[in-house]
Structure formats: structure tokens, C-alpha cells
PDB file of N, CA and C in Angstrom:
ATOM      1  N   MET A   1     130.644 -38.481 154.532  1.00  0.00           N
ATOM      2  CA  MET A   1     130.836 -38.402 153.099  1.00  0.00           C
ATOM      3  C   MET A   1     131.910 -39.406 152.694  1.00  0.00           C
ATOM      4  N   SER A   2     131.669 -40.142 151.602  1.00  0.00           N
ATOM      5  CA  SER A   2     132.602 -41.155 151.122  1.00  0.00           C
ATOM      6  C   SER A   2     133.706 -40.495 150.310  1.00  0.00           C
ATOM      7  N   SER A   3     134.921 -41.000 150.483  1.00  0.00           N
ATOM      8  CA  SER A   3     136.037 -40.463 149.722  1.00  0.00           C
ATOM      9  C   SER A   3     136.334 -41.325 148.500  1.00  0.00           C
ATOM     10  N   GLN A   4     135.520 -42.365 148.276  1.00  0.00           N
ATOM     11  CA  GLN A   4     135.730 -43.230 147.126  1.00  0.00           C
ATOM     12  C   GLN A   4     135.319 -42.502 145.849  1.00  0.00           C
ATOM     13  N   SER A   5     136.140 -42.684 144.824  1.00  0.00           N
ATOM     14  CA  SER A   5     135.779 -42.104 143.539  1.00  0.00           C
ATOM     15  C   SER A   5     134.848 -43.076 142.815  1.00  0.00           C
ATOM     16  N   PRO A   6     134.035 -42.571 141.912  1.00  0.00           N
ATOM     17  CA  PRO A   6     133.109 -43.450 141.199  1.00  0.00           C
ATOM     18  C   PRO A   6     133.865 -44.489 140.382  1.00  0.00           C
ATOM     19  N   ARG A   7     133.297 -45.685 140.308  1.00  0.00           N
ATOM     20  CA  ARG A   7     133.924 -46.765 139.560  1.00  0.00           C
ATOM     21  C   ARG A   7     133.808 -46.472 138.071  1.00  0.00           C
ATOM     22  N   VAL A   8     134.872 -46.725 137.348  1.00  0.00           N
ATOM     23  CA  VAL A   8     134.888 -46.506 135.911  1.00  0.00           C
ATOM     24  C   VAL A   8     134.904 -47.866 135.228  1.00  0.00           C
ATOM     25  N   ALA A   9     133.991 -48.068 134.295  1.00  0.00           N
ATOM     26  CA  ALA A   9     133.935 -49.324 133.552  1.00  0.00           C
ATOM     27  C   ALA A   9     135.161 -49.451 132.662  1.00  0.00           C
ATOM     28  N   GLY A  10     135.719 -50.657 132.619  1.00  0.00           N
ATOM     29  CA  GLY A  10     136.865 -50.923 131.765  1.00  0.00           C
ATOM     30  C   GLY A  10     136.427 -51.269 130.349  1.00  0.00           C
ATOM     31  N   PRO A  11     137.378 -51.518 129.459  1.00  0.00           N
ATOM     32  CA  PRO A  11     137.042 -51.758 128.052  1.00  0.00           C
ATOM     33  C   PRO A  11     136.219 -53.031 127.818  1.00  0.00           C
ATOM     34  N   ILE A  12     136.441 -54.083 128.580  1.00  0.00           N
ATOM     35  CA  ILE A  12     135.666 -55.308 128.392  1.00  0.00           C
ATOM     36  C   ILE A  12     134.236 -55.104 128.857  1.00  0.00           C
ATOM     37  N   GLU A  13     134.062 -54.478 130.003  1.00  0.00           N
ATOM     38  CA  GLU A  13     132.717 -54.191 130.502  1.00  0.00           C
ATOM     39  C   GLU A  13     131.960 -53.296 129.523  1.00  0.00           C
ATOM     40  N   LYS A  14     132.635 -52.303 128.977  1.00  0.00           N
ATOM     41  CA  LYS A  14     132.005 -51.411 128.002  1.00  0.00           C
ATOM     42  C   LYS A  14     131.588 -52.182 126.746  1.00  0.00           C
ATOM     43  N   LEU A  15     132.419 -53.123 126.321  1.00  0.00           N
ATOM     44  CA  LEU A  15     132.109 -53.926 125.137  1.00  0.00           C
ATOM     45  C   LEU A  15     130.902 -54.831 125.396  1.00  0.00           C
ATOM     46  N   ILE A  16     130.850 -55.451 126.575  1.00  0.00           N
ATOM     47  CA  ILE A  16     129.697 -56.275 126.944  1.00  0.00           C
ATOM     48  C   ILE A  16     128.432 -55.430 126.899  1.00  0.00           C
ATOM     49  N   GLU A  17     128.487 -54.261 127.512  1.00  0.00           N
ATOM     50  CA  GLU A  17     127.318 -53.376 127.537  1.00  0.00           C
ATOM     51  C   GLU A  17     126.904 -52.962 126.123  1.00  0.00           C
ATOM     52  N   GLU A  18     127.879 -52.608 125.313  1.00  0.00           N
ATOM     53  CA  GLU A  18     127.603 -52.161 123.951  1.00  0.00           C
ATOM     54  C   GLU A  18     126.929 -53.267 123.134  1.00  0.00           C
ATOM     55  N   ARG A  19     127.462 -54.477 123.204  1.00  0.00           N
ATOM     56  CA  ARG A  19     126.927 -55.570 122.387  1.00  0.00           C
ATOM     57  C   ARG A  19     125.542 -56.019 122.849  1.00  0.00           C
ATOM     58  N   ILE A  20     125.355 -56.127 124.157  1.00  0.00           N
ATOM     59  CA  ILE A  20     124.040 -56.530 124.658  1.00  0.00           C
ATOM     60  C   ILE A  20     123.009 -55.457 124.329  1.00  0.00           C
ATOM     61  N   SER A  21     123.365 -54.207 124.531  1.00  0.00           N
ATOM     62  CA  SER A  21     122.442 -53.107 124.237  1.00  0.00           C
ATOM     63  C   SER A  21     122.063 -53.086 122.765  1.00  0.00           C
ATOM     64  N   LYS A  22     123.044 -53.287 121.891  1.00  0.00           N
ATOM     65  CA  LYS A  22     122.805 -53.240 120.452  1.00  0.00           C
ATOM     66  C   LYS A  22     121.930 -54.410 120.000  1.00  0.00           C
ATOM     67  N   GLU A  23     122.226 -55.606 120.462  1.00  0.00           N
ATOM     68  CA  GLU A  23     121.531 -56.800 119.985  1.00  0.00           C
ATOM     69  C   GLU A  23     120.166 -57.022 120.638  1.00  0.00           C
ATOM     70  N   LEU A  24     120.030 -56.642 121.914  1.00  0.00           N
ATOM     71  CA  LEU A  24     118.809 -56.978 122.644  1.00  0.00           C
ATOM     72  C   LEU A  24     117.944 -55.783 123.014  1.00  0.00           C
ATOM     73  N   ALA A  25     118.502 -54.594 123.027  1.00  0.00           N
ATOM     74  CA  ALA A  25     117.781 -53.389 123.451  1.00  0.00           C
ATOM     75  C   ALA A  25     117.015 -53.642 124.751  1.00  0.00           C
ATOM     76  N   PRO A  26     117.722 -54.004 125.833  1.00  0.00           N
ATOM     77  CA  PRO A  26     117.041 -54.347 127.082  1.00  0.00           C
ATOM     78  C   PRO A  26     116.383 -53.137 127.744  1.00  0.00           C
ATOM     79  N   THR A  27     115.343 -53.438 128.538  1.00  0.00           N
ATOM     80  CA  THR A  27     114.718 -52.377 129.328  1.00  0.00           C
ATOM     81  C   THR A  27     115.576 -52.073 130.544  1.00  0.00           C
ATOM     82  N   SER A  28     116.393 -53.054 130.945  1.00  0.00           N
ATOM     83  CA  SER A  28     117.325 -52.865 132.059  1.00  0.00           C
ATOM     84  C   SER A  28     118.546 -53.741 131.830  1.00  0.00           C
ATOM     85  N   LEU A  29     119.718 -53.195 132.086  1.00  0.00           N
ATOM     86  CA  LEU A  29     120.972 -53.925 131.940  1.00  0.00           C
ATOM     87  C   LEU A  29     121.879 -53.548 133.093  1.00  0.00           C
ATOM     88  N   LYS A  30     122.310 -54.559 133.844  1.00  0.00           N
ATOM     89  CA  LYS A  30     123.216 -54.316 134.957  1.00  0.00           C
ATOM     90  C   LYS A  30     124.409 -55.248 134.800  1.00  0.00           C
ATOM     91  N   ILE A  31     125.591 -54.682 134.768  1.00  0.00           N
ATOM     92  CA  ILE A  31     126.824 -55.451 134.632  1.00  0.00           C
ATOM     93  C   ILE A  31     127.659 -55.201 135.875  1.00  0.00           C
ATOM     94  N   ILE A  32     127.991 -56.276 136.562  1.00  0.00           N
ATOM     95  CA  ILE A  32     128.763 -56.159 137.801  1.00  0.00           C
ATOM     96  C   ILE A  32     130.087 -56.896 137.616  1.00  0.00           C
ATOM     97  N   ASN A  33     131.174 -56.171 137.769  1.00  0.00           N
ATOM     98  CA  ASN A  33     132.496 -56.763 137.655  1.00  0.00           C
ATOM     99  C   ASN A  33     132.822 -57.451 138.979  1.00  0.00           C
ATOM    100  N   GLU A  34     132.893 -58.776 138.947  1.00  0.00           N
ATOM    101  CA  GLU A  34     133.188 -59.565 140.145  1.00  0.00           C
ATOM    102  C   GLU A  34     134.594 -60.164 140.093  1.00  0.00           C
ATOM    103  N   SER A  35     135.436 -59.612 139.270  1.00  0.00           N
ATOM    104  CA  SER A  35     136.791 -60.145 139.091  1.00  0.00           C
ATOM    105  C   SER A  35     137.570 -60.198 140.396  1.00  0.00           C
ATOM    106  N   HIS A  36     137.377 -59.192 141.236  1.00  0.00           N
ATOM    107  CA  HIS A  36     138.102 -59.136 142.503  1.00  0.00           C
ATOM    108  C   HIS A  36     137.776 -60.337 143.405  1.00  0.00           C
ATOM    109  N   MET A  37     136.622 -60.951 143.190  1.00  0.00           N
ATOM    110  CA  MET A  37     136.213 -62.082 144.018  1.00  0.00           C
ATOM    111  C   MET A  37     136.878 -63.388 143.564  1.00  0.00           C
ATOM    112  N   HIS A  38     137.557 -63.363 142.429  1.00  0.00           N
ATOM    113  CA  HIS A  38     138.145 -64.576 141.865  1.00  0.00           C
ATOM    114  C   HIS A  38     139.662 -64.496 141.736  1.00  0.00           C
ATOM    115  N   CYS A  39     140.253 -63.368 142.056  1.00  0.00           N
ATOM    116  CA  CYS A  39     141.687 -63.162 141.828  1.00  0.00           C
ATOM    117  C   CYS A  39     142.577 -64.099 142.648  1.00  0.00           C
ATOM    118  N   HIS A  40     142.045 -64.674 143.720  1.00  0.00           N
ATOM    119  CA  HIS A  40     142.843 -65.576 144.548  1.00  0.00           C
ATOM    120  C   HIS A  40     142.813 -67.024 144.044  1.00  0.00           C
ATOM    121  N   HIS A  41     141.959 -67.337 143.064  1.00  0.00           N
ATOM    122  CA  HIS A  41     141.876 -68.699 142.523  1.00  0.00           C
ATOM    123  C   HIS A  41     143.152 -69.037 141.768  1.00  0.00           C
ATOM    124  N   ALA A  42     143.572 -70.279 141.885  1.00  0.00           N
ATOM    125  CA  ALA A  42     144.824 -70.720 141.269  1.00  0.00           C
ATOM    126  C   ALA A  42     144.934 -70.357 139.779  1.00  0.00           C
ATOM    127  N   PRO A  43     143.912 -70.600 138.954  1.00  0.00           N
ATOM    128  CA  PRO A  43     144.059 -70.255 137.531  1.00  0.00           C
ATOM    129  C   PRO A  43     144.245 -68.758 137.277  1.00  0.00           C
ATOM    130  N   MET A  44     143.916 -67.935 138.251  1.00  0.00           N
ATOM    131  CA  MET A  44     144.014 -66.489 138.075  1.00  0.00           C
ATOM    132  C   MET A  44     145.370 -65.934 138.506  1.00  0.00           C
ATOM    133  N   GLN A  45     146.203 -66.774 139.086  1.00  0.00           N
ATOM    134  CA  GLN A  45     147.511 -66.308 139.539  1.00  0.00           C
ATOM    135  C   GLN A  45     148.333 -65.835 138.347  1.00  0.00           C
ATOM    136  N   GLY A  46     148.864 -64.654 138.425  1.00  0.00           N
ATOM    137  CA  GLY A  46     149.664 -64.075 137.354  1.00  0.00           C
ATOM    138  C   GLY A  46     148.847 -63.305 136.323  1.00  0.00           C
ATOM    139  N   VAL A  47     147.524 -63.380 136.415  1.00  0.00           N
ATOM    140  CA  VAL A  47     146.672 -62.643 135.488  1.00  0.00           C
ATOM    141  C   VAL A  47     146.550 -61.212 135.992  1.00  0.00           C
ATOM    142  N   GLU A  48     146.889 -60.271 135.158  1.00  0.00           N
ATOM    143  CA  GLU A  48     146.870 -58.875 135.570  1.00  0.00           C
ATOM    144  C   GLU A  48     145.569 -58.158 135.222  1.00  0.00           C
ATOM    145  N   SER A  49     144.735 -58.774 134.396  1.00  0.00           N
ATOM    146  CA  SER A  49     143.477 -58.139 133.994  1.00  0.00           C
ATOM    147  C   SER A  49     142.553 -57.988 135.197  1.00  0.00           C
ATOM    148  N   THR A  50     141.866 -56.873 135.261  1.00  0.00           N
ATOM    149  CA  THR A  50     140.876 -56.646 136.313  1.00  0.00           C
ATOM    150  C   THR A  50     139.470 -56.885 135.784  1.00  0.00           C
ATOM    151  N   GLU A  51     139.392 -57.474 134.588  1.00  0.00           N
ATOM    152  CA  GLU A  51     138.099 -57.748 133.958  1.00  0.00           C
ATOM    153  C   GLU A  51     138.054 -59.199 133.480  1.00  0.00           C
ATOM    154  N   THR A  52     137.806 -60.103 134.399  1.00  0.00           N
ATOM    155  CA  THR A  52     137.783 -61.524 134.063  1.00  0.00           C
ATOM    156  C   THR A  52     136.465 -62.205 134.398  1.00  0.00           C
ATOM    157  N   HIS A  53     135.695 -61.672 135.321  1.00  0.00           N
ATOM    158  CA  HIS A  53     134.442 -62.286 135.769  1.00  0.00           C
ATOM    159  C   HIS A  53     133.373 -61.208 135.931  1.00  0.00           C
ATOM    160  N   PHE A  54     132.242 -61.415 135.251  1.00  0.00           N
ATOM    161  CA  PHE A  54     131.141 -60.455 135.322  1.00  0.00           C
ATOM    162  C   PHE A  54     129.838 -61.169 135.638  1.00  0.00           C
ATOM    163  N   ARG A  55     128.982 -60.496 136.357  1.00  0.00           N
ATOM    164  CA  ARG A  55     127.591 -60.927 136.523  1.00  0.00           C
ATOM    165  C   ARG A  55     126.765 -59.951 135.691  1.00  0.00           C
ATOM    166  N   VAL A  56     125.888 -60.505 134.854  1.00  0.00           N
ATOM    167  CA  VAL A  56     125.096 -59.673 133.954  1.00  0.00           C
ATOM    168  C   VAL A  56     123.621 -59.966 134.184  1.00  0.00           C
ATOM    169  N   LYS A  57     122.849 -58.915 134.416  1.00  0.00           N
ATOM    170  CA  LYS A  57     121.403 -59.044 134.584  1.00  0.00           C
ATOM    171  C   LYS A  57     120.753 -58.253 133.456  1.00  0.00           C
ATOM    172  N   VAL A  58     119.986 -58.982 132.623  1.00  0.00           N
ATOM    173  CA  VAL A  58     119.341 -58.384 131.464  1.00  0.00           C
ATOM    174  C   VAL A  58     117.835 -58.561 131.608  1.00  0.00           C
ATOM    175  N   ILE A  59     117.105 -57.476 131.453  1.00  0.00           N
ATOM    176  CA  ILE A  59     115.641 -57.542 131.482  1.00  0.00           C
ATOM    177  C   ILE A  59     115.135 -57.038 130.142  1.00  0.00           C
ATOM    178  N   LEU A  60     114.329 -57.886 129.499  1.00  0.00           N
ATOM    179  CA  LEU A  60     113.724 -57.551 128.217  1.00  0.00           C
ATOM    180  C   LEU A  60     112.237 -57.810 128.305  1.00  0.00           C
ATOM    181  N   ASP A  61     111.459 -56.967 127.680  1.00  0.00           N
ATOM    182  CA  ASP A  61     110.019 -57.190 127.630  1.00  0.00           C
ATOM    183  C   ASP A  61     109.704 -58.522 126.959  1.00  0.00           C
ATOM    184  N   LYS A  62     110.490 -58.910 125.948  1.00  0.00           N
ATOM    185  CA  LYS A  62     110.197 -60.144 125.226  1.00  0.00           C
ATOM    186  C   LYS A  62     110.481 -61.396 126.069  1.00  0.00           C
ATOM    187  N   PHE A  63     111.148 -61.259 127.218  1.00  0.00           N
ATOM    188  CA  PHE A  63     111.367 -62.386 128.121  1.00  0.00           C
ATOM    189  C   PHE A  63     110.179 -62.594 129.062  1.00  0.00           C
ATOM    190  N   ALA A  64     109.274 -61.654 129.120  1.00  0.00           N
ATOM    191  CA  ALA A  64     108.143 -61.737 130.040  1.00  0.00           C
ATOM    192  C   ALA A  64     107.358 -63.027 129.799  1.00  0.00           C
ATOM    193  N   GLY A  65     107.104 -63.747 130.886  1.00  0.00           N
ATOM    194  CA  GLY A  65     106.330 -64.979 130.802  1.00  0.00           C
ATOM    195  C   GLY A  65     107.122 -66.204 130.380  1.00  0.00           C
ATOM    196  N   THR A  66     108.420 -66.064 130.177  1.00  0.00           N
ATOM    197  CA  THR A  66     109.228 -67.226 129.794  1.00  0.00           C
ATOM    198  C   THR A  66     109.999 -67.728 131.006  1.00  0.00           C
ATOM    199  N   THR A  67     110.447 -68.988 130.943  1.00  0.00           N
ATOM    200  CA  THR A  67     111.265 -69.564 132.011  1.00  0.00           C
ATOM    201  C   THR A  67     112.716 -69.144 131.786  1.00  0.00           C
ATOM    202  N   MET A  68     113.535 -69.249 132.827  1.00  0.00           N
ATOM    203  CA  MET A  68     114.937 -68.850 132.709  1.00  0.00           C
ATOM    204  C   MET A  68     115.702 -69.770 131.757  1.00  0.00           C
ATOM    205  N   ILE A  69     115.358 -71.057 131.760  1.00  0.00           N
ATOM    206  CA  ILE A  69     116.013 -72.016 130.885  1.00  0.00           C
ATOM    207  C   ILE A  69     114.968 -72.575 129.939  1.00  0.00           C
ATOM    208  N   LYS A  70     115.282 -72.512 128.668  1.00  0.00           N
ATOM    209  CA  LYS A  70     114.334 -72.979 127.674  1.00  0.00           C
ATOM    210  C   LYS A  70     114.973 -74.033 126.811  1.00  0.00           C
TER     211      LYS A  70
END
């Protein structure tokens, strides 16, 4: 059994989710906070925010049949 507590979304992640959901009404939305993977980069030194880098995967029915870059 894992002793890790469930991850709680921070205010920036919640805002991203809220805005994408409101504007696009996706069939699937996945937001992954990857900030921990960038905290060692020089520009990030001294930055205390834990919400600086996100990967966002959005699936919409209206994207079906389109290319990723248009």
C-alpha cells in the first residue's frame, strides 16, 4: 500500500483546467504539472512557485480528422 497522499492541483493548474473546459468543452483534458522537472534550470533558480511548467493534452470531437499544426 502506498503512503503517498493524492496530489492536489494548485491555483494555476485549476485556472488552466477551468479556462480550457469553459472555452473548449473537451471530451478529455489531462493537465500534468512538470515543474519539478525544470526546477534545476538556471532561469528557475530562486523561483518558489511549484507551478511553472505544464503538459496539457486536450481531446475535442471537433479536432477529429485535423492535423496537429494547421
